[in-house]
Amino acid sequence: MVEKKARKKRNRATALVMNGGRLLLVRERGARHWSLPGGGMKKGEAPVIAACRELDEETKLVTTSATYLFHYESPSQNHHVCLLEAEGEVELAREEIGDYRWWGGETELTIIPSAMEIIERAKGSVMLTVG
């Protein structure tokens, strides 16, 4: 029997971006499920810096406050979860992100399971009040 070599998990900065009690969700181009903004961390990059950079790249929102919350391990990634407050108008990087919405939990959405688990865990650790 041949054993598969374990694939190294990608380090990802994952942003919980709040605005007026609503959480920013994004949907990658062609995707059916909603997720949280963020992306791969550069070698040596701090999670908070990566989360702010990714938010700017994906939405053009400017971070005004950033706090590292926790690490969350999904099947394929190591999420470094940060709570961000941001300002500005959303301008999507259309080559990467197809849609966004500010979600207050009032409507049922199809959210990637790992993102939903991160949201639920954050509710228990910070003043996250969606859903």
Backbone as a printed PyTorch tensor [residue, N CA C, xyz], in Angstrom:
tensor([[[  0.8350,  -1.1800,   0.0000],
         [  0.0000,   0.0000,   0.0000],
         [  0.8800,   1.2440,   0.0000]],

        [[  0.5740,   2.1800,  -0.8850],
         [  1.3460,   3.4140,  -0.9880],
         [  0.6720,   4.4900,  -0.1440]],

        [[  1.4580,   5.0820,   0.7410],
         [  0.9130,   6.1490,   1.5760],
         [  1.0280,   7.4750,   0.8510]],

        [[ -0.0400,   8.2550,   0.9410],
         [  0.0000,   9.5960,   0.3530],
         [  0.7620,  10.5170,   1.2870]],

        [[  1.5650,  11.3580,   0.6890],
         [  2.2910,  12.3440,   1.4640],
         [  1.3140,  13.4460,   1.8790]],

        [[  1.3180,  13.7810,   3.1550],
         [  0.4210,  14.8260,   3.6480],
         [  0.7800,  16.1580,   3.0020]],

        [[ -0.2560,  16.7990,   2.4740],
         [ -0.0340,  18.0880,   1.8330],
         [  0.0260,  19.1770,   2.8980]],

        [[  0.9970,  20.0680,   2.7670],
         [  1.1450,  21.1570,   3.7100],
         [ -0.0320,  22.1120,   3.5530]],

        [[ -0.6100,  22.4960,   4.6720],
         [ -1.7430,  23.4070,   4.6450],
         [ -1.2810,  24.8360,   4.3920]],

        [[ -2.0890,  25.5410,   3.6360],
         [ -1.8140,  26.9370,   3.2900],
         [ -2.1550,  27.8320,   4.4850]],

        [[ -1.2820,  28.7890,   4.7810],
         [ -1.5640,  29.7940,   5.8000],
         [ -2.3990,  30.8920,   5.1660]],

        [[ -3.5710,  31.1420,   5.7480],
         [ -4.5120,  32.1060,   5.1980],
         [ -4.8940,  33.1180,   6.2680]],

        [[ -4.8470,  34.3910,   5.9250],
         [ -5.3780,  35.4400,   6.7860],
         [ -6.8620,  35.5590,   6.4560]],

        [[ -7.7070,  35.3740,   7.4540],
         [ -9.1550,  35.4170,   7.2630],
         [ -9.7100,  36.5800,   8.0580]],

        [[-10.4780,  37.4370,   7.3720],
         [-10.9590,  38.6700,   7.9920],
         [-12.4450,  38.6030,   8.3290]],

        [[-12.7520,  38.9630,   9.5610],
         [-14.1240,  39.2200,   9.9820],
         [-14.2610,  40.7380,   9.9780]],

        [[-14.9780,  41.2630,   8.9900],
         [-15.0890,  42.7110,   8.8140],
         [-16.5080,  43.1220,   9.1910]],

        [[-16.6080,  43.9410,  10.2260],
         [-17.9090,  44.3720,  10.7210],
         [-18.1680,  45.8280,  10.3430]],

        [[-19.4670,  46.0970,  10.0660],
         [-19.8960,  47.4580,   9.7590],
         [-21.3650,  47.5600,  10.1490]],

        [[-21.6640,  48.3450,  11.1710],
         [-23.0430,  48.5340,  11.5890],
         [-23.7440,  47.2520,  11.9850]],

        [[-23.0330,  46.3330,  12.6430],
         [-23.6230,  45.0810,  13.0740],
         [-23.7430,  44.0370,  11.9740]],

        [[-23.1780,  44.3130,  10.8320],
         [-23.2200,  43.3690,   9.7080],
         [-21.8090,  42.9000,   9.3780]],

        [[-21.7450,  41.6680,   8.9150],
         [-20.4740,  41.0290,   8.5780],
         [-20.3010,  40.9930,   7.0690]],

        [[-19.1240,  41.3220,   6.5930],
         [-18.8410,  41.2880,   5.1650],
         [-18.5950,  39.8560,   4.7070]],

        [[-19.3750,  39.4330,   3.7250],
         [-19.1750,  38.1410,   3.0730],
         [-18.8460,  38.3920,   1.6110]],

        [[-18.0110,  37.5350,   1.0530],
         [-17.6470,  37.6430,  -0.3560],
         [-17.8940,  36.3050,  -1.0380]],

        [[-18.0520,  36.3730,  -2.3360],
         [-18.2000,  35.1530,  -3.1340],
         [-17.2200,  35.2620,  -4.2890]],

        [[-16.3150,  34.2920,  -4.3330],
         [-15.3250,  34.2880,  -5.4140],
         [-16.0210,  34.0980,  -6.7510]],

        [[-15.3930,  34.6070,  -7.7900],
         [-15.9730,  34.4790,  -9.1300],
         [-16.2760,  33.0160,  -9.4330]],

        [[-17.4810,  32.7740,  -9.8850],
         [-17.8820,  31.4350, -10.2600],
         [-18.2870,  30.5340,  -9.1060]],

        [[-18.1200,  30.9970,  -7.8700],
         [-18.4550,  30.1860,  -6.7040],
         [-19.9420,  30.3070,  -6.3740]],

        [[-20.4650,  29.2840,  -5.7200],
         [-21.8670,  29.3040,  -5.3050],
         [-22.0140,  29.6300,  -3.8230]],

        [[-20.9490,  29.4440,  -3.0700],
         [-20.9970,  29.6380,  -1.6230],
         [-20.3280,  30.9490,  -1.2170]],

        [[-20.8320,  31.5280,  -0.1630],
         [-20.2470,  32.7350,   0.4170],
         [-19.1080,  32.3530,   1.3550]],

        [[-18.1860,  33.2850,   1.5320],
         [-17.0490,  33.0500,   2.4100],
         [-16.6510,  34.3630,   3.0730]],

        [[-15.5420,  34.3190,   3.7830],
         [-14.9810,  35.5020,   4.4310],
         [-13.8300,  36.0280,   3.5940]],

        [[-13.6510,  37.3490,   3.5630],
         [-12.5110,  37.8890,   2.8150],
         [-11.1930,  37.4020,   3.4030]],

        [[-10.1740,  37.4030,   2.5800],
         [ -8.8510,  37.0060,   3.0400],
         [ -8.1100,  36.2770,   1.9500]],

        [[ -6.9420,  35.7940,   2.2950],
         [ -6.1500,  35.0740,   1.3170],
         [ -4.8180,  34.6510,   1.8900]],

        [[ -3.9930,  34.1410,   1.0090],
         [ -2.7040,  33.6090,   1.4060],
         [ -1.7880,  34.6380,   2.0370]],

        [[ -1.0450,  34.1600,   3.0200],
         [ -0.0780,  35.0220,   3.6930],
         [  1.2760,  34.8800,   3.0230]],

        [[  1.9470,  36.0040,   2.8590],
         [  3.3020,  35.9920,   2.3120],
         [  4.2630,  35.5160,   3.3910]],

        [[  5.3690,  34.9340,   2.9660],
         [  6.3580,  34.4220,   3.9150],
         [  6.7990,  35.5450,   4.8590]],

        [[  6.6800,  35.2690,   6.1660],
         [  7.0930,  36.2270,   7.1820],
         [  6.0700,  37.3190,   7.4820]],

        [[  4.9400,  37.3090,   6.7890],
         [  3.9280,  38.3460,   6.9730],
         [  3.0730,  38.0440,   8.2040]],

        [[  2.8490,  39.0350,   9.0210],
         [  2.0050,  38.8810,  10.2070],
         [  0.5420,  38.7320,   9.7680]],

        [[ -0.2350,  37.9190,  10.4820],
         [ -1.6240,  37.7040,  10.0990],
         [ -2.4550,  38.9810,   9.9660]],

        [[ -2.3170,  39.9050,  10.9030],
         [ -3.1010,  41.1420,  10.8460],
         [ -2.7310,  41.9560,   9.5990]],

        [[ -1.4540,  42.0140,   9.2850],
         [ -1.0060,  42.7470,   8.0900],
         [ -1.5590,  42.0730,   6.8420]],

        [[ -1.5070,  40.7640,   6.8020],
         [ -2.0210,  40.0250,   5.6430],
         [ -3.5230,  40.2240,   5.4930]],

        [[ -4.2670,  40.2000,   6.5870],
         [ -5.7180,  40.3950,   6.5270],
         [ -6.0560,  41.7880,   5.9910]],

        [[ -5.3450,  42.7980,   6.4660],
         [ -5.5690,  44.1700,   5.9840],
         [ -5.2230,  44.2910,   4.5020]],

        [[ -4.1170,  43.6960,   4.0970],
         [ -3.6970,  43.7420,   2.6880],
         [ -4.7260,  43.0540,   1.8100]],

        [[ -5.1560,  41.8640,   2.2120],
         [ -6.1320,  41.1210,   1.4130],
         [ -7.4600,  41.8800,   1.3130]],

        [[ -7.9020,  42.4830,   2.4080],
         [ -9.1420,  43.2490,   2.3650],
         [ -9.0250,  44.4010,   1.3800]],

        [[ -7.9060,  45.0980,   1.4140],
         [ -7.6750,  46.1910,   0.4710],
         [ -7.6490,  45.6730,  -0.9690]],

        [[ -6.9270,  44.5830,  -1.2150],
         [ -6.8270,  44.0360,  -2.5670],
         [ -8.1800,  43.5800,  -3.1080]],

        [[ -9.0000,  42.9600,  -2.2550],
         [-10.2690,  42.3960,  -2.7080],
         [-11.4020,  43.4040,  -2.7690]],

        [[-11.3870,  44.4210,  -1.8810],
         [-12.5490,  45.3150,  -1.7620],
         [-12.2300,  46.8020,  -1.7980]],

        [[-10.9760,  47.1640,  -1.6780],
         [-10.5400,  48.5620,  -1.5650],
         [-10.9830,  49.2300,  -0.2700]],

        [[-11.5100,  48.4630,   0.6930],
         [-11.8400,  49.0300,   1.9960],
         [-10.5440,  49.3020,   2.7550]],

        [[-10.5520,  50.3660,   3.5530],
         [ -9.3740,  50.7650,   4.3210],
         [ -9.5960,  50.3620,   5.7800]],

        [[ -8.7030,  49.5600,   6.3080],
         [ -8.8000,  49.0960,   7.6900],
         [ -8.4930,  50.2270,   8.6540]],

        [[ -9.3760,  50.3990,   9.6480],
         [ -9.1650,  51.4200,  10.6740],
         [ -8.7970,  50.8010,  12.0200]],

        [[ -9.0910,  49.5180,  12.1880],
         [ -8.7690,  48.8200,  13.4300],
         [ -8.6320,  47.3350,  13.1070]],

        [[ -7.6220,  46.6900,  13.7030],
         [ -7.3970,  45.2700,  13.4310],
         [ -6.9180,  44.5690,  14.6900]],

        [[ -7.5350,  43.4010,  14.9540],
         [ -7.1820,  42.6070,  16.1260],
         [ -7.0890,  41.1440,  15.7210]],

        [[ -5.9880,  40.4920,  16.1130],
         [ -5.8710,  39.0530,  15.8830],
         [ -6.7690,  38.3410,  16.8940]],

        [[ -7.5780,  37.3700,  16.3970],
         [ -8.4930,  36.6530,  17.2810],
         [ -8.0180,  35.2500,  17.6240]],

        [[ -7.8550,  34.3940,  16.6010],
         [ -7.5290,  33.0040,  16.8690],
         [ -7.0880,  32.2870,  15.6020]],

        [[ -6.5650,  31.0850,  15.8090],
         [ -6.1840,  30.1900,  14.7170],
         [ -7.2930,  29.1700,  14.5570]],

        [[ -7.6390,  28.8530,  13.3130],
         [ -8.6410,  27.8380,  13.0280],
         [ -8.1010,  26.9610,  11.9030]],

        [[ -8.1420,  25.6570,  12.1140],
         [ -7.6160,  24.7290,  11.1160],
         [ -8.7640,  24.0550,  10.3650]],

        [[ -8.8220,  24.2870,   9.0630],
         [ -9.8010,  23.6090,   8.2110],
         [ -9.0780,  22.4620,   7.5030]],

        [[ -9.7980,  21.6460,   6.7480],
         [ -9.1290,  20.5330,   6.0750],
         [ -7.9770,  20.9410,   5.1530]],

        [[ -8.0350,  22.1340,   4.5830],
         [ -6.9940,  22.5140,   3.6250],
         [ -6.1620,  23.7310,   4.0190]],

        [[ -6.5800,  24.4460,   5.0680],
         [ -5.9020,  25.6990,   5.3870],
         [ -5.7720,  25.9290,   6.8860]],

        [[ -4.7550,  26.7000,   7.2450],
         [ -4.5960,  27.2440,   8.5850],
         [ -5.0730,  28.6900,   8.5220]],

        [[ -6.2420,  28.9360,   9.0860],
         [ -6.8180,  30.2870,   9.0770],
         [ -6.2970,  31.0620,  10.2810]],

        [[ -5.7720,  32.2330,  10.0250],
         [ -5.3780,  33.1610,  11.0770],
         [ -6.4380,  34.2520,  11.0510]],

        [[ -7.3810,  34.1710,  11.9990],
         [ -8.5930,  34.9790,  11.9550],
         [ -8.3800,  36.3090,  12.6720]],

        [[ -8.7440,  37.3860,  11.9670],
         [ -8.5920,  38.7390,  12.4900],
         [ -9.9220,  39.4750,  12.4090]],

        [[-10.2030,  40.2760,  13.4080],
         [-11.3760,  41.1450,  13.4040],
         [-10.9380,  42.5080,  12.8990]],

        [[-11.5650,  42.9700,  11.8190],
         [-11.2100,  44.2520,  11.2160],
         [-12.4060,  45.1920,  11.2100]],

        [[-12.1370,  46.4450,  11.4380],
         [-13.1060,  47.4990,  11.1760],
         [-12.5400,  48.2580,   9.9970]],

        [[-13.4110,  48.6350,   9.0690],
         [-12.9250,  49.2810,   7.8490],
         [-13.9080,  50.3480,   7.3990]],

        [[-13.4090,  51.2280,   6.5540],
         [-14.2680,  52.2750,   6.0030],
         [-14.0240,  52.4060,   4.5110]],

        [[-14.9570,  53.0950,   3.8780],
         [-14.8710,  53.3040,   2.4390],
         [-15.9980,  52.5870,   1.7270]],

        [[-16.0090,  52.6960,   0.4250],
         [-16.9930,  52.0260,  -0.4170],
         [-16.3560,  50.7920,  -1.0330]],

        [[-17.0830,  49.7060,  -1.0570],
         [-16.5640,  48.4600,  -1.6130],
         [-16.4080,  48.5910,  -3.1210]],

        [[-15.2060,  48.3000,  -3.5960],
         [-14.8960,  48.1860,  -5.0250],
         [-14.2440,  46.8250,  -5.1970]],

        [[-14.9710,  45.8970,  -5.7610],
         [-14.4650,  44.5310,  -5.8560],
         [-13.3620,  44.3780,  -6.8830]],

        [[-12.3970,  43.5290,  -6.5450],
         [-11.3850,  43.0960,  -7.5130],
         [-12.0830,  42.0290,  -8.3590]],

        [[-12.6790,  42.4290,  -9.4550],
         [-13.5660,  41.5580, -10.2330],
         [-12.8900,  40.3170, -10.8000]],

        [[-11.5650,  40.3330, -10.9300],
         [-10.8830,  39.1380, -11.4220],
         [-10.8770,  38.0330, -10.3740]],

        [[-11.1500,  38.4040,  -9.1160],
         [-11.0980,  37.4410,  -8.0230],
         [-12.4530,  37.2770,  -7.3230]],

        [[-13.1200,  38.3840,  -7.0310],
         [-14.3650,  38.3800,  -6.2530],
         [-15.5360,  38.7700,  -7.1500]],

        [[-16.5710,  37.9190,  -7.1640],
         [-17.7200,  38.1730,  -8.0230],
         [-18.8330,  38.9530,  -7.3580]],

        [[-18.9330,  38.8740,  -6.0250],
         [-20.0420,  39.5270,  -5.3420],
         [-19.6840,  39.7040,  -3.8730]],

        [[-20.4100,  40.5880,  -3.1870],
         [-20.2520,  40.7760,  -1.7430],
         [-21.6010,  41.1430,  -1.1480]],

        [[-21.6860,  41.0110,   0.1480],
         [-22.8610,  41.5020,   0.8580],
         [-22.5080,  41.7100,   2.3190]],

        [[-23.2080,  42.6660,   2.9230],
         [-23.1250,  42.8780,   4.3580],
         [-24.2530,  42.0570,   4.9630]],

        [[-23.9220,  41.0930,   5.7990],
         [-24.8760,  40.1140,   6.2860],
         [-25.0770,  40.2490,   7.7870]],

        [[-26.3290,  40.3180,   8.1870],
         [-26.6510,  40.4230,   9.5980],
         [-27.2690,  39.1680,  10.1690]],

        [[-27.2650,  38.0970,   9.3940],
         [-27.8000,  36.8340,   9.8640],
         [-29.2940,  36.6950,   9.6560]],

        [[-29.9340,  37.7300,   9.1080],
         [-31.3840,  37.7000,   8.9600],
         [-31.8570,  36.8260,   7.8030]],

        [[-31.0070,  36.5700,   6.8560],
         [-31.3580,  35.7000,   5.7370],
         [-30.4450,  34.4840,   5.7490]],

        [[-30.9880,  33.3720,   5.2940],
         [-30.1920,  32.1520,   5.2340],
         [-29.3620,  32.1750,   3.9530]],

        [[-28.0770,  31.9670,   4.1100],
         [-27.1570,  31.9430,   2.9740],
         [-26.3930,  30.6290,   2.9700]],

        [[-25.9120,  30.2500,   1.8040],
         [-25.0460,  29.0840,   1.7000],
         [-23.6120,  29.5690,   1.9000]],

        [[-23.1030,  29.3280,   3.0950],
         [-21.7690,  29.7950,   3.4790],
         [-20.8620,  28.5800,   3.5880]],

        [[-19.6360,  28.7060,   3.0900],
         [-18.6520,  27.6290,   3.1910],
         [-18.5860,  27.1640,   4.6500]],

        [[-18.6290,  25.8480,   4.8920],
         [-18.6500,  25.3480,   6.2790],
         [-17.5400,  25.8870,   7.1730]],

        [[-16.3230,  25.9650,   6.6700],
         [-15.2330,  26.4670,   7.5230],
         [-15.4590,  27.9320,   7.8910]],

        [[-16.0090,  28.7250,   6.9650],
         [-16.3110,  30.1260,   7.2730],
         [-17.4020,  30.2110,   8.3340]],

        [[-18.4080,  29.3670,   8.2360],
         [-19.4870,  29.3720,   9.2300],
         [-18.9660,  28.9590,  10.5980]],

        [[-18.0590,  27.9930,  10.6420],
         [-17.4620,  27.5790,  11.9140],
         [-16.6440,  28.7130,  12.5200]],

        [[-15.9230,  29.4530,  11.6830],
         [-15.1470,  30.6050,  12.1680],
         [-16.0890,  31.6580,  12.7330]],

        [[-17.1870,  31.9410,  12.0420],
         [-18.1660,  32.9240,  12.5140],
         [-18.7320,  32.4910,  13.8630]],

        [[-19.1050,  31.2290,  13.9860],
         [-19.6650,  30.7260,  15.2400],
         [-18.6510,  30.8160,  16.3770]],

        [[-17.4100,  30.4720,  16.0900],
         [-16.3770,  30.5480,  17.1350],
         [-16.1340,  32.0000,  17.5520]],

        [[-16.1590,  32.9070,  16.5960],
         [-15.9370,  34.3210,  16.9030],
         [-17.0630,  34.8920,  17.7570]],

        [[-18.2660,  34.4030,  17.5410],
         [-19.3920,  34.8580,  18.3640],
         [-19.1300,  34.5830,  19.8350]],

        [[-18.4560,  33.4920,  20.1140],
         [-18.1630,  33.1320,  21.4910],
         [-16.9780,  33.8730,  22.0910]],

        [[-16.1400,  34.4700,  21.2480],
         [-14.9150,  35.0690,  21.7730],
         [-14.8780,  36.5980,  21.7030]],

        [[-15.7370,  37.1930,  20.8930],
         [-15.7290,  38.6560,  20.7500],
         [-17.1690,  39.1520,  20.6100]],

        [[-17.3010,  40.4100,  20.4200],
         [-18.6100,  41.0280,  20.2670],
         [-19.1100,  40.8930,  18.8210]],

        [[-19.1810,  39.6780,  18.3460],
         [-19.7020,  39.4150,  17.0110],
         [-21.1620,  39.0210,  17.1930]],

        [[-22.0560,  39.7900,  16.5890],
         [-23.4760,  39.6100,  16.8940],
         [-24.3180,  39.2250,  15.6800]],

        [[-23.7210,  38.7780,  14.5990],
         [-24.5320,  38.3680,  13.4430],
         [-25.2020,  37.0420,  13.7250]],

        [[-26.3020,  36.8150,  13.0200],
         [-27.0010,  35.5360,  13.0900],
         [-27.5480,  35.2870,  14.4340]]])
